[in-house]
mmCIF file of C-alpha atoms in Angstrom:
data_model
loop_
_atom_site.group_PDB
_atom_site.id
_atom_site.type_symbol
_atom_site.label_atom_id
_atom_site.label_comp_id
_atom_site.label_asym_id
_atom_site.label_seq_id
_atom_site.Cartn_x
_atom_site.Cartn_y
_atom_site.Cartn_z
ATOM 1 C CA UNK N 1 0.000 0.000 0.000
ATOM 2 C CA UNK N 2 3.423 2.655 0.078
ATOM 3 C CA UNK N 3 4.355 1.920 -3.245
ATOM 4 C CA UNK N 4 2.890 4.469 -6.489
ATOM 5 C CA UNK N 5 4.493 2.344 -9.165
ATOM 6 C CA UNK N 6 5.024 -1.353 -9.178
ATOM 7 C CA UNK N 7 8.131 -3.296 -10.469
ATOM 8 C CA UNK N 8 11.635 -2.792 -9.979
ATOM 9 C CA UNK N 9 11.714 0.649 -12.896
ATOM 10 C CA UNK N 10 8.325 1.815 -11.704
ATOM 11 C CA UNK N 11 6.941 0.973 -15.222
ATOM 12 C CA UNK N 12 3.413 0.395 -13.792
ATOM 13 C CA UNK N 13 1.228 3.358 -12.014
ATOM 14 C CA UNK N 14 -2.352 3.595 -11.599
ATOM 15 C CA UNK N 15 -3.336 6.097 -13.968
ATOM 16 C CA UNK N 16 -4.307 9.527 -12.741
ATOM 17 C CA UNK N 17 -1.960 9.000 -9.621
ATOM 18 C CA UNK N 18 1.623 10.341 -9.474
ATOM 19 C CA UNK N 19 4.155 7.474 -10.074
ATOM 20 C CA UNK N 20 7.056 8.805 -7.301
ATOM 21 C CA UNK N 21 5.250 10.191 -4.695
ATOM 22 C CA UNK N 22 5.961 9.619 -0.476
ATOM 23 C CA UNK N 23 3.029 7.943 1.219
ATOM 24 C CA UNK N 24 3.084 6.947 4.759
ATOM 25 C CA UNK N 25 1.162 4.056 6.711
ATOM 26 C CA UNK N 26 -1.544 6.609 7.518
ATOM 27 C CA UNK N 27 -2.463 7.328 4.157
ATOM 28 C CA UNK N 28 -3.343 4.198 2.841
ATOM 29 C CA UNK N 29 -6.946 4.378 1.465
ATOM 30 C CA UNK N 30 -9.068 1.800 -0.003
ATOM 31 C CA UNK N 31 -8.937 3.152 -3.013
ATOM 32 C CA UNK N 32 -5.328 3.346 -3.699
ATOM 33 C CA UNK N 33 -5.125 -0.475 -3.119
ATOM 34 C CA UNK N 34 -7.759 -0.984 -5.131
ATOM 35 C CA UNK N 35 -6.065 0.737 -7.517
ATOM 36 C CA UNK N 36 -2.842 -1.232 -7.413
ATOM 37 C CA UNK N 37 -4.474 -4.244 -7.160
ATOM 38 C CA UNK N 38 -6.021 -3.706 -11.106
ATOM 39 C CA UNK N 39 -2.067 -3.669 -12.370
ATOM 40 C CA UNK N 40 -1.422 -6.851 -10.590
ATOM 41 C CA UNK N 41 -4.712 -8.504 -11.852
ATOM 42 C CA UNK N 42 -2.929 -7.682 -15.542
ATOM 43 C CA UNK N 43 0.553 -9.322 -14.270
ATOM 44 C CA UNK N 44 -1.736 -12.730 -14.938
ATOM 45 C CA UNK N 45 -1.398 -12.151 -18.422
ATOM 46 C CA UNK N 46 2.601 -13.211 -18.709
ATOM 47 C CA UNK N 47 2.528 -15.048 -16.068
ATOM 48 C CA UNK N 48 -0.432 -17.327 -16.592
ATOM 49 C CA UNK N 49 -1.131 -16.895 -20.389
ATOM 50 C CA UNK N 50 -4.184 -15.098 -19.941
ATOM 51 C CA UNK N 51 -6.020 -12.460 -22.357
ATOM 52 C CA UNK N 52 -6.577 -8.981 -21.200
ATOM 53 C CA UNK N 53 -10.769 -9.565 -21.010
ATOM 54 C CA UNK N 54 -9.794 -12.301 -18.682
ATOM 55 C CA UNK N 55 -7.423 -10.358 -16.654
ATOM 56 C CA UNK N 56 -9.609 -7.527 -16.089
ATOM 57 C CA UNK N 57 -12.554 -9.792 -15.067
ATOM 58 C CA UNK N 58 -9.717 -10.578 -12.218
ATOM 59 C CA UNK N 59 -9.759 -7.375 -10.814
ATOM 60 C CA UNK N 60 -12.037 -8.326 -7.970
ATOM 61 C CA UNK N 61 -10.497 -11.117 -7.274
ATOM 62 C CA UNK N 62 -7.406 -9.737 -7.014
ATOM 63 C CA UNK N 63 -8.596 -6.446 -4.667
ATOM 64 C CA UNK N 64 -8.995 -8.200 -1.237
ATOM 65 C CA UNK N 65 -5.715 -9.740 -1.907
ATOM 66 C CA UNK N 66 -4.087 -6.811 -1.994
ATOM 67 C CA UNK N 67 -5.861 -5.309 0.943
ATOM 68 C CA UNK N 68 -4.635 -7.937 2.968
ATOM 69 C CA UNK N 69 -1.087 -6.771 2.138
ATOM 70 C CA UNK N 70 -1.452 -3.566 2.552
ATOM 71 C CA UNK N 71 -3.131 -3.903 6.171
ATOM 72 C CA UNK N 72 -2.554 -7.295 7.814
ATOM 73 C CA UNK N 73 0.692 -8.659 6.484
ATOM 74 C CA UNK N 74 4.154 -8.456 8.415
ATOM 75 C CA UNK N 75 7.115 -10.070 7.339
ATOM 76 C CA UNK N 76 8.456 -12.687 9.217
ATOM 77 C CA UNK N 77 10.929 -11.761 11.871
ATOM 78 C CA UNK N 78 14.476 -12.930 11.843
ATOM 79 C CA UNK N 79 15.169 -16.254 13.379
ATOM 80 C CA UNK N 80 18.076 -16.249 14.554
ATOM 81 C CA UNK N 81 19.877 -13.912 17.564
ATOM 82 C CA UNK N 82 20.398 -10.123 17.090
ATOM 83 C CA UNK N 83 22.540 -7.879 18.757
ATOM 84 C CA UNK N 84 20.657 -4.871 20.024
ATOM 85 C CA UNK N 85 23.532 -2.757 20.756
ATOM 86 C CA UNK N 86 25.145 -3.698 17.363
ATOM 87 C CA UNK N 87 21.524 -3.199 16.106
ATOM 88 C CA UNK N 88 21.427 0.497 17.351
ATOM 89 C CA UNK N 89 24.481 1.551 15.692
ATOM 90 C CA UNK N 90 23.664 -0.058 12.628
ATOM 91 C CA UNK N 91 19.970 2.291 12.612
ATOM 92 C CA UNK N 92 21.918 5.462 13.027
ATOM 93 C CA UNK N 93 23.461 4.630 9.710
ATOM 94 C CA UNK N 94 20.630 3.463 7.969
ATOM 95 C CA UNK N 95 18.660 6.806 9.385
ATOM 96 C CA UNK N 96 21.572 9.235 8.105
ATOM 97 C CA UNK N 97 22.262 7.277 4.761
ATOM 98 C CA UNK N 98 19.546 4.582 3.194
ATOM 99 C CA UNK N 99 16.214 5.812 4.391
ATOM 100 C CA UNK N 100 15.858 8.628 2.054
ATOM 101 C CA UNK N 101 15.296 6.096 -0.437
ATOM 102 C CA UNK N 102 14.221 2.641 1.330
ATOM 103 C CA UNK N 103 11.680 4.594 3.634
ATOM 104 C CA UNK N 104 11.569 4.999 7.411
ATOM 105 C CA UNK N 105 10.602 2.455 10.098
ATOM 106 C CA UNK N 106 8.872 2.398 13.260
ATOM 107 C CA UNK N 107 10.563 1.461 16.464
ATOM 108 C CA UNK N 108 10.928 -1.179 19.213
ATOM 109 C CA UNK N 109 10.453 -5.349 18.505
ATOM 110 C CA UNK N 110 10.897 -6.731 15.301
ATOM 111 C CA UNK N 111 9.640 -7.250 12.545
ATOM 112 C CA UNK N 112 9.655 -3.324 12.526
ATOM 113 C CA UNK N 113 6.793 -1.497 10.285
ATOM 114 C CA UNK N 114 7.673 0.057 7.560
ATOM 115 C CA UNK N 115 5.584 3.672 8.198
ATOM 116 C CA UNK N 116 7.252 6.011 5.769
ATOM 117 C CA UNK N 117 8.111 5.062 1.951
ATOM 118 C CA UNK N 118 9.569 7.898 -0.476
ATOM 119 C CA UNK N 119 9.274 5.715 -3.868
ATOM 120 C CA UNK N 120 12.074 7.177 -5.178
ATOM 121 C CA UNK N 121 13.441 6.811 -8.437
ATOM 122 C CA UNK N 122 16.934 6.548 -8.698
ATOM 123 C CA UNK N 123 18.418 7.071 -12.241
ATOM 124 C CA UNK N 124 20.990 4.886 -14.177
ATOM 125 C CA UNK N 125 24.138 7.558 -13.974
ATOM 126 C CA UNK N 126 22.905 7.236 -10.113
ATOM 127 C CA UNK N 127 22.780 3.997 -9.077
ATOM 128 C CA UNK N 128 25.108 1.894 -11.424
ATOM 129 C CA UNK N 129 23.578 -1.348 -11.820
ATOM 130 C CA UNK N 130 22.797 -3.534 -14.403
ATOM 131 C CA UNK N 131 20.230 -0.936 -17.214
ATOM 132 C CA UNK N 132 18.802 -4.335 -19.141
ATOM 133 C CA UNK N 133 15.344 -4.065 -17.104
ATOM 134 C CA UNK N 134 14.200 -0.696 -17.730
ATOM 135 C CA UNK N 135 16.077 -0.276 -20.876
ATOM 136 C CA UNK N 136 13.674 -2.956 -22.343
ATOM 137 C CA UNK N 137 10.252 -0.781 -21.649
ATOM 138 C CA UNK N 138 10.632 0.857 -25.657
ATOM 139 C CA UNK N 139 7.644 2.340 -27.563
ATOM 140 C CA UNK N 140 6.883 -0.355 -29.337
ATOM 141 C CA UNK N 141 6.015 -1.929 -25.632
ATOM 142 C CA UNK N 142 4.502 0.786 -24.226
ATOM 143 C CA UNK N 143 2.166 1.513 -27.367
ATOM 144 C CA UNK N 144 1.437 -2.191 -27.077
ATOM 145 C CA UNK N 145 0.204 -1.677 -23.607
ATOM 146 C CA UNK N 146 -1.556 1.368 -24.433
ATOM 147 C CA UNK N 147 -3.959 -0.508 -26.891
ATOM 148 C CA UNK N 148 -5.251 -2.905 -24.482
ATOM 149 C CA UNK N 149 -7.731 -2.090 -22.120
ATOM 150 C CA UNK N 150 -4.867 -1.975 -19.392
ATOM 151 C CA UNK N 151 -4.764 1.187 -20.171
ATOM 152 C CA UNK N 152 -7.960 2.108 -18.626
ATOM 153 C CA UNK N 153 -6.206 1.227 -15.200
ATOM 154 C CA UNK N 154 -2.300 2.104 -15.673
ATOM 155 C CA UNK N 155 0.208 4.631 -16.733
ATOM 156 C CA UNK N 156 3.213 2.453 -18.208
ATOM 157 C CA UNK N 157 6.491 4.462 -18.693
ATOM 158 C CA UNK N 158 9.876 4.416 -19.292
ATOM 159 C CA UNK N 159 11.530 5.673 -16.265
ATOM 160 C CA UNK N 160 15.262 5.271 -16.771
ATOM 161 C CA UNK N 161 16.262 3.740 -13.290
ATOM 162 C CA UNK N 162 14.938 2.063 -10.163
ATOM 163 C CA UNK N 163 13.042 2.210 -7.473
ATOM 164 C CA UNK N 164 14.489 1.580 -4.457
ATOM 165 C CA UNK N 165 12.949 -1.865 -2.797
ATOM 166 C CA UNK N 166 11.102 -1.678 0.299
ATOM 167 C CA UNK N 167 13.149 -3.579 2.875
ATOM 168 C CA UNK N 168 10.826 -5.263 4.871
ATOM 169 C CA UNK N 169 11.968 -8.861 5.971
ATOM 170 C CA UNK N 170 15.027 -8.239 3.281
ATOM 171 C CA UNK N 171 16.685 -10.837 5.412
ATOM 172 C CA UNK N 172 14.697 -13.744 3.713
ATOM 173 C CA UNK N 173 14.744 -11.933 0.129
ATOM 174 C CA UNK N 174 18.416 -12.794 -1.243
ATOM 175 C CA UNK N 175 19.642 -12.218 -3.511
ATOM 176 C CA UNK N 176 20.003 -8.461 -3.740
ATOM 177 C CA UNK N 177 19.964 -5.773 -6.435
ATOM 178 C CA UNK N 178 16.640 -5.796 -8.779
ATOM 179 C CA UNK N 179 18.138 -9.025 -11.319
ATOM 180 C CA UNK N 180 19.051 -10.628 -8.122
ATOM 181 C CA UNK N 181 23.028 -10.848 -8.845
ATOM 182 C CA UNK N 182 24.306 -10.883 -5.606
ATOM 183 C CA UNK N 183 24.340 -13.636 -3.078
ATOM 184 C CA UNK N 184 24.455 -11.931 0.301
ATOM 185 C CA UNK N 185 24.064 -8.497 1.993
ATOM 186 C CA UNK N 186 27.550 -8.419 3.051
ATOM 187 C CA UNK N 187 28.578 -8.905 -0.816
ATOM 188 C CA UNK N 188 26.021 -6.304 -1.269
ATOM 189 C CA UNK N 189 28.026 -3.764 0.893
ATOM 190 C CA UNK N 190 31.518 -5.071 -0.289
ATOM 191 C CA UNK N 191 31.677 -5.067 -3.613
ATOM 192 C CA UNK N 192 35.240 -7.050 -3.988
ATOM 193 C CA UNK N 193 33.514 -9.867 -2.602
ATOM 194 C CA UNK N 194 30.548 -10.477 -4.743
ATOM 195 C CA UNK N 195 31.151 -13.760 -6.681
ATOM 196 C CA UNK N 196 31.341 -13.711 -10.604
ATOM 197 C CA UNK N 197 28.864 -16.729 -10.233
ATOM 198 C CA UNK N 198 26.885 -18.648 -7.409
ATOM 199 C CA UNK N 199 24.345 -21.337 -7.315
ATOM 200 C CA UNK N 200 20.656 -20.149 -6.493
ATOM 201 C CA UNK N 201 17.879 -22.745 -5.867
ATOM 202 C CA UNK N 202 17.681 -25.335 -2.557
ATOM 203 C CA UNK N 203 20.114 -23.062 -0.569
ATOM 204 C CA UNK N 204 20.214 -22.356 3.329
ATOM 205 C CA UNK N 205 20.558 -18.925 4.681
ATOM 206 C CA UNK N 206 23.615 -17.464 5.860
ATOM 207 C CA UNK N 207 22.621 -15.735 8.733
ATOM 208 C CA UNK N 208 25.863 -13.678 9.803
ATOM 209 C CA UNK N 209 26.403 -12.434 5.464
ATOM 210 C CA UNK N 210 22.375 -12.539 5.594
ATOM 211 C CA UNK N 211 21.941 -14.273 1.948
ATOM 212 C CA UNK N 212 22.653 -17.416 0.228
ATOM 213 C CA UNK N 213 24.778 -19.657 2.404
ATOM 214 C CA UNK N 214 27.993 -19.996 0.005
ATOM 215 C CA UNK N 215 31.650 -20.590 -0.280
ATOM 216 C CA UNK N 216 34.087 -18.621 -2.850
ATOM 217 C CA UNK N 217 36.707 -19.940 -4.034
ATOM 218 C CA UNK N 218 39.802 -17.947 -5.680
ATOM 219 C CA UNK N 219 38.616 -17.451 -9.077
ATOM 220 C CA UNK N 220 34.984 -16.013 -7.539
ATOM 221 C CA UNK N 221 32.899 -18.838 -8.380
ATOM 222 C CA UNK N 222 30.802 -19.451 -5.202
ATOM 223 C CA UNK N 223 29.449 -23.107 -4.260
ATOM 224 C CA UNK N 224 27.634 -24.346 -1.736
ATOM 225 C CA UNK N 225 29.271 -25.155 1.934
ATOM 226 C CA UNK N 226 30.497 -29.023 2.020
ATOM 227 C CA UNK N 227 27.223 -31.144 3.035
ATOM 228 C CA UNK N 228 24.694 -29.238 2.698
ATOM 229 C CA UNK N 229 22.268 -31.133 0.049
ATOM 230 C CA UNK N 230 20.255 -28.871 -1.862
ATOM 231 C CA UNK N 231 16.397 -29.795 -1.279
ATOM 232 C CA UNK N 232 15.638 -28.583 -4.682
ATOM 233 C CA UNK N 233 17.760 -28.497 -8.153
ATOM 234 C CA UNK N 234 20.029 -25.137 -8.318
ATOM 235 C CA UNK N 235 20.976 -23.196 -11.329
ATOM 236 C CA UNK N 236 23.807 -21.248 -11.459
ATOM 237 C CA UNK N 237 24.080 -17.376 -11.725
ATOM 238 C CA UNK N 238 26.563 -15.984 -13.919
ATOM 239 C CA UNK N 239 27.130 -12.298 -13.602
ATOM 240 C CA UNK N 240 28.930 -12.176 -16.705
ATOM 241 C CA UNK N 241 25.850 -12.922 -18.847
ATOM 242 C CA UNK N 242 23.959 -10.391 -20.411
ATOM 243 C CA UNK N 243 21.348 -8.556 -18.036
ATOM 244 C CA UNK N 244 22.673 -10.229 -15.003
ATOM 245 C CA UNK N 245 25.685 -7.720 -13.954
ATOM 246 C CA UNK N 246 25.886 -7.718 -10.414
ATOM 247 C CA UNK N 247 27.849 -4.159 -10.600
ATOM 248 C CA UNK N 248 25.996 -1.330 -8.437
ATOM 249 C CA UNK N 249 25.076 0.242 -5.263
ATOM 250 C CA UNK N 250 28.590 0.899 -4.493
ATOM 251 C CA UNK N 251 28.758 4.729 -3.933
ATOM 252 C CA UNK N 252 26.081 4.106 -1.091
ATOM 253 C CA UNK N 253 28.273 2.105 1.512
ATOM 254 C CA UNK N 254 31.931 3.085 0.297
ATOM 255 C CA UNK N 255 33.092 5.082 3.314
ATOM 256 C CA UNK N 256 31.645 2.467 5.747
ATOM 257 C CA UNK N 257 34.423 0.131 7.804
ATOM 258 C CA UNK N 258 33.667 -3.388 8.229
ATOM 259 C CA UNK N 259 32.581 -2.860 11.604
ATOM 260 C CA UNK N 260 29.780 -0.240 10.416
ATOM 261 C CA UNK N 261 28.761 -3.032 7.587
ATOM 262 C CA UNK N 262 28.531 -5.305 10.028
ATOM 263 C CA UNK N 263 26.282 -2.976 11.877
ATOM 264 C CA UNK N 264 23.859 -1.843 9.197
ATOM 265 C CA UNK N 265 23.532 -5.375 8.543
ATOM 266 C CA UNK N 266 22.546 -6.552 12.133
ATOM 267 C CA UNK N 267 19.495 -3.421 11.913
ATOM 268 C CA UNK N 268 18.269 -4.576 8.774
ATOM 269 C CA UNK N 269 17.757 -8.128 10.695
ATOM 270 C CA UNK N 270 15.082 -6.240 12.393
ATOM 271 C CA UNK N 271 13.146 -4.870 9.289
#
């Protein structure tokens, strides 16, 4: 219910709404959902091989759905321990240096609400990663879109970047950056050690990186620790391939120590 645009690039807003606007947990109206909830009802198309008539009859179906999300849902909290004084140093940093783009949370146990969301786009020249996604969204697409009756419900653009993720229970999500090219959070906030490839599929969680559980060997091919038995069949990530550049973010946690990472990571545990 805090976002105005939906995917990664903000491609998708309701129409008549602005697509990069602040909203905060006390502004979310019926309506709005509602609103939202029409774009999603159209995601059935790719992913279920629908025709627009029968996506639009979905609408309905897909409106209580999304209420739900927007009003009852909470992600669910970390499992493992956390260390609250680590924890509090770790929120000063986010406060001063990631929430004027990944929103503002409330305080005390976790999971912590997320009450403030800016939706901000940030450009290409800005952020640094991997411009395959948004780059995509032509005019041939969008005056593809705009002949269906989607366009009775949404806005699609071309927006030139992304907008930055809402972080709530970002501890379960890896892995990181909008093509998902980066195993861990740690990786994330240390460039050097992202891996040039790394399995994805019937992983465990590395709770100390917060990510894929993984080992990297000296040419930057990750694997998974010794005995651990994948419960389903993995595929393997290549950051070298087209679209899949795990390069970006980088500017945002450069003057940070190790310690500090180590702290911002231990706060986000509590999102």
């Amino acid at each position: 219910g805090l976002r105005t645009s939906l995917l990664y690039d903000g491609v998708y807003a309701p129409r008549g709404q602005a697509r990069f606007a602040e909203r905060t947990a006390s502004n979310i109206s019926p309506a709005h959902v509602d609103s939202l909830a029409a774009i999603v009802a159209y995601f059935t198309i790719p992913t279920m091989g629908v025709t627009a008539d029968v996506a639009q009859r979905g609408i309905p179906r897909a409106q209580p759905v999304m209420r739900w999300f927007a009003t009852r849902y909470a992600p669910p909290p970390f499992p493992g321990r956390i260390d609250v004084a680590r924890a509090a140093r770790g929120e000063a940093l986010y406060d001063a240096g990631c929430a004027s783009c990944h929103g503002r949370h409330a305080s005390g146990p976790a999971p912590r609400a997320l009450v403030r969301f800016p939706n901000r786009l940030v450009p290409q020249a800005e952020m640094g990663t991997d411009s395959a996604r948004w780059a995509m969204v032509d005019t041939a697409f969008l005056g593809a879109l705009n002949r269906t009756s989607f366009a009775a419900y949404a806005t699609p653009a071309r927006t030139g970047g992304y907008v930055a993720p809402i972080l709530s229970g970002v501890w379960a999500t890896a892995p990181y950056l909008h093509n998902g090219s980066v195993p861990t959070l740690w990786a994330l906030f240390s460039p050097a050690a992202r891996p040039v490839a790394f399995p994805v599929g019937g992983h465990r969680l590395d709770y100390a990186d917060v990510g894929i559980a993984i080992d990297v060997d000296a040419s930057g091919v990750a694997s998974y620790p010794g005995g651990h038995v994948p419960w389903s069949t993995p595929e393997l990530y290549d950051t070298r391939m087209p679209g899949l550049s795990n390069r970006g973010h980088e500017r945002y946690t450069a003057g940070l120590t190790d310690e500090q990472k180590r702290d911002l990571i231990e706060y986000l545990k509590l999102l």
